[in-house]
Amino acid sequence: MHSVSRTRRLVVIALLSAVAAVLMIFPTLPMFGGFMKLDFSVVIVLIGMLIMDLPSALVILVFRSVIKVLIMNSGVNDWIGMPMNIIAMALFITSIWLFTRKSPVLTLKNYIIGATFGTVSLTIVMAFLNYVYAIPLYQKFANFSLASVGLNLKQWIVEMVLPFNLIQGIVLSFVTALVIFPILNYIKQQKVQLK
């Protein structure tokens, strides 16, 4: 019985990773002149977290990134941007997990608190990573110049990175809530089957 449950879990992880990868490949809502795009793959990752657990969700997060790179490699942009995306989304997901894991039933209040902390976490970490990691590497390896968009590093962080990631966290939180709360009973049933 245990091996059947484990097999089911692996199948669910694989399926959710594939769906999330598809959503990553076709991002929507380009923002800030097309430099940054929202993708909704994290909604699928969060569903995986609710059905299974945080480690499984983090595996889905990594797998969806690997699948995306294998199918549609954007070269240096992916190699620089994907690790940042994984770190930021892992913080976002973990924050929601921390505030919802103790409650036997997912409540809107706990979800909102977790999503708020998640949004703040991903915004802070993306600002930091842009400052110390991404922009220096993009300028060195991707022929990207802040001067070409009329901004210095501080302006880029304050005017582009911070507002985009705040908006991203809010939108992802809202869309995820719209998806998961109507199907909570289904999520509970799946959780029981995968134990």
PDB file of N, CA and C in Angstrom, residues 136-171:
ATOM      1  N   PRO A 136      24.859  42.727 -12.181  1.00  0.00           N
ATOM      2  CA  PRO A 136      26.274  42.577 -12.579  1.00  0.00           C
ATOM      3  C   PRO A 136      26.484  41.491 -13.641  1.00  0.00           C
ATOM      4  N   LEU A 137      25.781  40.353 -13.496  1.00  0.00           N
ATOM      5  CA  LEU A 137      25.953  39.262 -14.468  1.00  0.00           C
ATOM      6  C   LEU A 137      25.297  39.579 -15.805  1.00  0.00           C
ATOM      7  N   TYR A 138      24.116  40.194 -15.782  1.00  0.00           N
ATOM      8  CA  TYR A 138      23.468  40.591 -17.034  1.00  0.00           C
ATOM      9  C   TYR A 138      24.333  41.598 -17.800  1.00  0.00           C
ATOM     10  N   GLN A 139      24.938  42.510 -17.077  1.00  0.00           N
ATOM     11  CA  GLN A 139      25.784  43.512 -17.738  1.00  0.00           C
ATOM     12  C   GLN A 139      27.035  42.874 -18.326  1.00  0.00           C
ATOM     13  N   LYS A 140      27.544  41.844 -17.641  1.00  0.00           N
ATOM     14  CA  LYS A 140      28.781  41.212 -18.103  1.00  0.00           C
ATOM     15  C   LYS A 140      28.552  40.197 -19.218  1.00  0.00           C
ATOM     16  N   PHE A 141      27.476  39.411 -19.111  1.00  0.00           N
ATOM     17  CA  PHE A 141      27.298  38.283 -20.025  1.00  0.00           C
ATOM     18  C   PHE A 141      26.126  38.422 -20.999  1.00  0.00           C
ATOM     19  N   ALA A 142      25.191  39.339 -20.743  1.00  0.00           N
ATOM     20  CA  ALA A 142      23.995  39.428 -21.585  1.00  0.00           C
ATOM     21  C   ALA A 142      23.898  40.757 -22.319  1.00  0.00           C
ATOM     22  N   ASN A 143      24.996  41.517 -22.329  1.00  0.00           N
ATOM     23  CA  ASN A 143      25.023  42.821 -23.022  1.00  0.00           C
ATOM     24  C   ASN A 143      23.873  43.731 -22.594  1.00  0.00           C
ATOM     25  N   PHE A 144      23.523  43.651 -21.315  1.00  0.00           N
ATOM     26  CA  PHE A 144      22.457  44.497 -20.786  1.00  0.00           C
ATOM     27  C   PHE A 144      23.079  45.701 -20.088  1.00  0.00           C
ATOM     28  N   SER A 145      22.580  46.867 -20.398  1.00  0.00           N
ATOM     29  CA  SER A 145      23.086  48.085 -19.783  1.00  0.00           C
ATOM     30  C   SER A 145      21.936  48.869 -19.182  1.00  0.00           C
ATOM     31  N   LEU A 146      22.067  49.208 -17.920  1.00  0.00           N
ATOM     32  CA  LEU A 146      21.049  50.031 -17.284  1.00  0.00           C
ATOM     33  C   LEU A 146      20.961  51.406 -17.938  1.00  0.00           C
ATOM     34  N   ALA A 147      22.091  51.869 -18.443  1.00  0.00           N
ATOM     35  CA  ALA A 147      22.097  53.179 -19.111  1.00  0.00           C
ATOM     36  C   ALA A 147      21.182  53.178 -20.329  1.00  0.00           C
ATOM     37  N   SER A 148      21.048  52.009 -20.972  1.00  0.00           N
ATOM     38  CA  SER A 148      20.208  51.926 -22.171  1.00  0.00           C
ATOM     39  C   SER A 148      18.726  52.132 -21.854  1.00  0.00           C
ATOM     40  N   VAL A 149      18.341  51.906 -20.580  1.00  0.00           N
ATOM     41  CA  VAL A 149      16.955  52.157 -20.183  1.00  0.00           C
ATOM     42  C   VAL A 149      16.851  53.419 -19.317  1.00  0.00           C
ATOM     43  N   GLY A 150      17.952  54.151 -19.268  1.00  0.00           N
ATOM     44  CA  GLY A 150      17.951  55.438 -18.577  1.00  0.00           C
ATOM     45  C   GLY A 150      17.869  55.359 -17.073  1.00  0.00           C
ATOM     46  N   LEU A 151      18.405  54.272 -16.493  1.00  0.00           N
ATOM     47  CA  LEU A 151      18.355  54.096 -15.044  1.00  0.00           C
ATOM     48  C   LEU A 151      19.718  53.727 -14.494  1.00  0.00           C
ATOM     49  N   ASN A 152      19.970  54.118 -13.258  1.00  0.00           N
ATOM     50  CA  ASN A 152      21.140  53.590 -12.562  1.00  0.00           C
ATOM     51  C   ASN A 152      20.678  52.412 -11.691  1.00  0.00           C
ATOM     52  N   LEU A 153      21.603  51.775 -10.988  1.00  0.00           N
ATOM     53  CA  LEU A 153      21.258  50.562 -10.242  1.00  0.00           C
ATOM     54  C   LEU A 153      20.221  50.831  -9.155  1.00  0.00           C
ATOM     55  N   LYS A 154      20.375  51.911  -8.444  1.00  0.00           N
ATOM     56  CA  LYS A 154      19.416  52.237  -7.385  1.00  0.00           C
ATOM     57  C   LYS A 154      18.027  52.488  -7.968  1.00  0.00           C
ATOM     58  N   GLN A 155      17.963  53.222  -9.068  1.00  0.00           N
ATOM     59  CA  GLN A 155      16.676  53.492  -9.717  1.00  0.00           C
ATOM     60  C   GLN A 155      16.035  52.199 -10.224  1.00  0.00           C
ATOM     61  N   TRP A 156      16.854  51.304 -10.779  1.00  0.00           N
ATOM     62  CA  TRP A 156      16.357  50.029 -11.270  1.00  0.00           C
ATOM     63  C   TRP A 156      15.683  49.236 -10.142  1.00  0.00           C
ATOM     64  N   ILE A 157      16.351  49.196  -8.986  1.00  0.00           N
ATOM     65  CA  ILE A 157      15.796  48.466  -7.851  1.00  0.00           C
ATOM     66  C   ILE A 157      14.495  49.107  -7.367  1.00  0.00           C
ATOM     67  N   VAL A 158      14.535  50.433  -7.182  1.00  0.00           N
ATOM     68  CA  VAL A 158      13.398  51.148  -6.587  1.00  0.00           C
ATOM     69  C   VAL A 158      12.225  51.266  -7.556  1.00  0.00           C
ATOM     70  N   GLU A 159      12.514  51.549  -8.831  1.00  0.00           N
ATOM     71  CA  GLU A 159      11.447  51.836  -9.784  1.00  0.00           C
ATOM     72  C   GLU A 159      10.959  50.623 -10.567  1.00  0.00           C
ATOM     73  N   MET A 160      11.783  49.578 -10.633  1.00  0.00           N
ATOM     74  CA  MET A 160      11.402  48.407 -11.431  1.00  0.00           C
ATOM     75  C   MET A 160      11.243  47.154 -10.567  1.00  0.00           C
ATOM     76  N   VAL A 161      12.294  46.781  -9.862  1.00  0.00           N
ATOM     77  CA  VAL A 161      12.301  45.500  -9.152  1.00  0.00           C
ATOM     78  C   VAL A 161      11.301  45.476  -8.001  1.00  0.00           C
ATOM     79  N   LEU A 162      11.340  46.488  -7.153  1.00  0.00           N
ATOM     80  CA  LEU A 162      10.445  46.498  -5.991  1.00  0.00           C
ATOM     81  C   LEU A 162       8.966  46.532  -6.392  1.00  0.00           C
ATOM     82  N   PRO A 163       8.539  47.477  -7.244  1.00  0.00           N
ATOM     83  CA  PRO A 163       7.109  47.478  -7.590  1.00  0.00           C
ATOM     84  C   PRO A 163       6.666  46.234  -8.352  1.00  0.00           C
ATOM     85  N   PHE A 164       7.516  45.729  -9.266  1.00  0.00           N
ATOM     86  CA  PHE A 164       7.129  44.533 -10.017  1.00  0.00           C
ATOM     87  C   PHE A 164       6.893  43.354  -9.084  1.00  0.00           C
ATOM     88  N   ASN A 165       7.822  43.134  -8.160  1.00  0.00           N
ATOM     89  CA  ASN A 165       7.698  41.959  -7.290  1.00  0.00           C
ATOM     90  C   ASN A 165       6.579  42.103  -6.267  1.00  0.00           C
ATOM     91  N   LEU A 166       6.304  43.316  -5.832  1.00  0.00           N
ATOM     92  CA  LEU A 166       5.130  43.525  -4.982  1.00  0.00           C
ATOM     93  C   LEU A 166       3.850  43.190  -5.750  1.00  0.00           C
ATOM     94  N   ILE A 167       3.764  43.695  -6.981  1.00  0.00           N
ATOM     95  CA  ILE A 167       2.596  43.399  -7.822  1.00  0.00           C
ATOM     96  C   ILE A 167       2.518  41.901  -8.108  1.00  0.00           C
ATOM     97  N   GLN A 168       3.668  41.295  -8.407  1.00  0.00           N
ATOM     98  CA  GLN A 168       3.701  39.865  -8.693  1.00  0.00           C
ATOM     99  C   GLN A 168       3.172  39.060  -7.511  1.00  0.00           C
ATOM    100  N   GLY A 169       3.648  39.362  -6.311  1.00  0.00           N
ATOM    101  CA  GLY A 169       3.200  38.635  -5.129  1.00  0.00           C
ATOM    102  C   GLY A 169       1.715  38.792  -4.893  1.00  0.00           C
ATOM    103  N   ILE A 170       1.209  40.005  -5.053  1.00  0.00           N
ATOM    104  CA  ILE A 170      -0.220  40.271  -4.836  1.00  0.00           C
ATOM    105  C   ILE A 170      -1.069  39.535  -5.870  1.00  0.00           C
ATOM    106  N   VAL A 171      -0.670  39.620  -7.139  1.00  0.00           N
ATOM    107  CA  VAL A 171      -1.440  38.969  -8.213  1.00  0.00           C
ATOM    108  C   VAL A 171      -1.423  37.452  -8.048  1.00  0.00           C
TER     109      VAL A 171
END
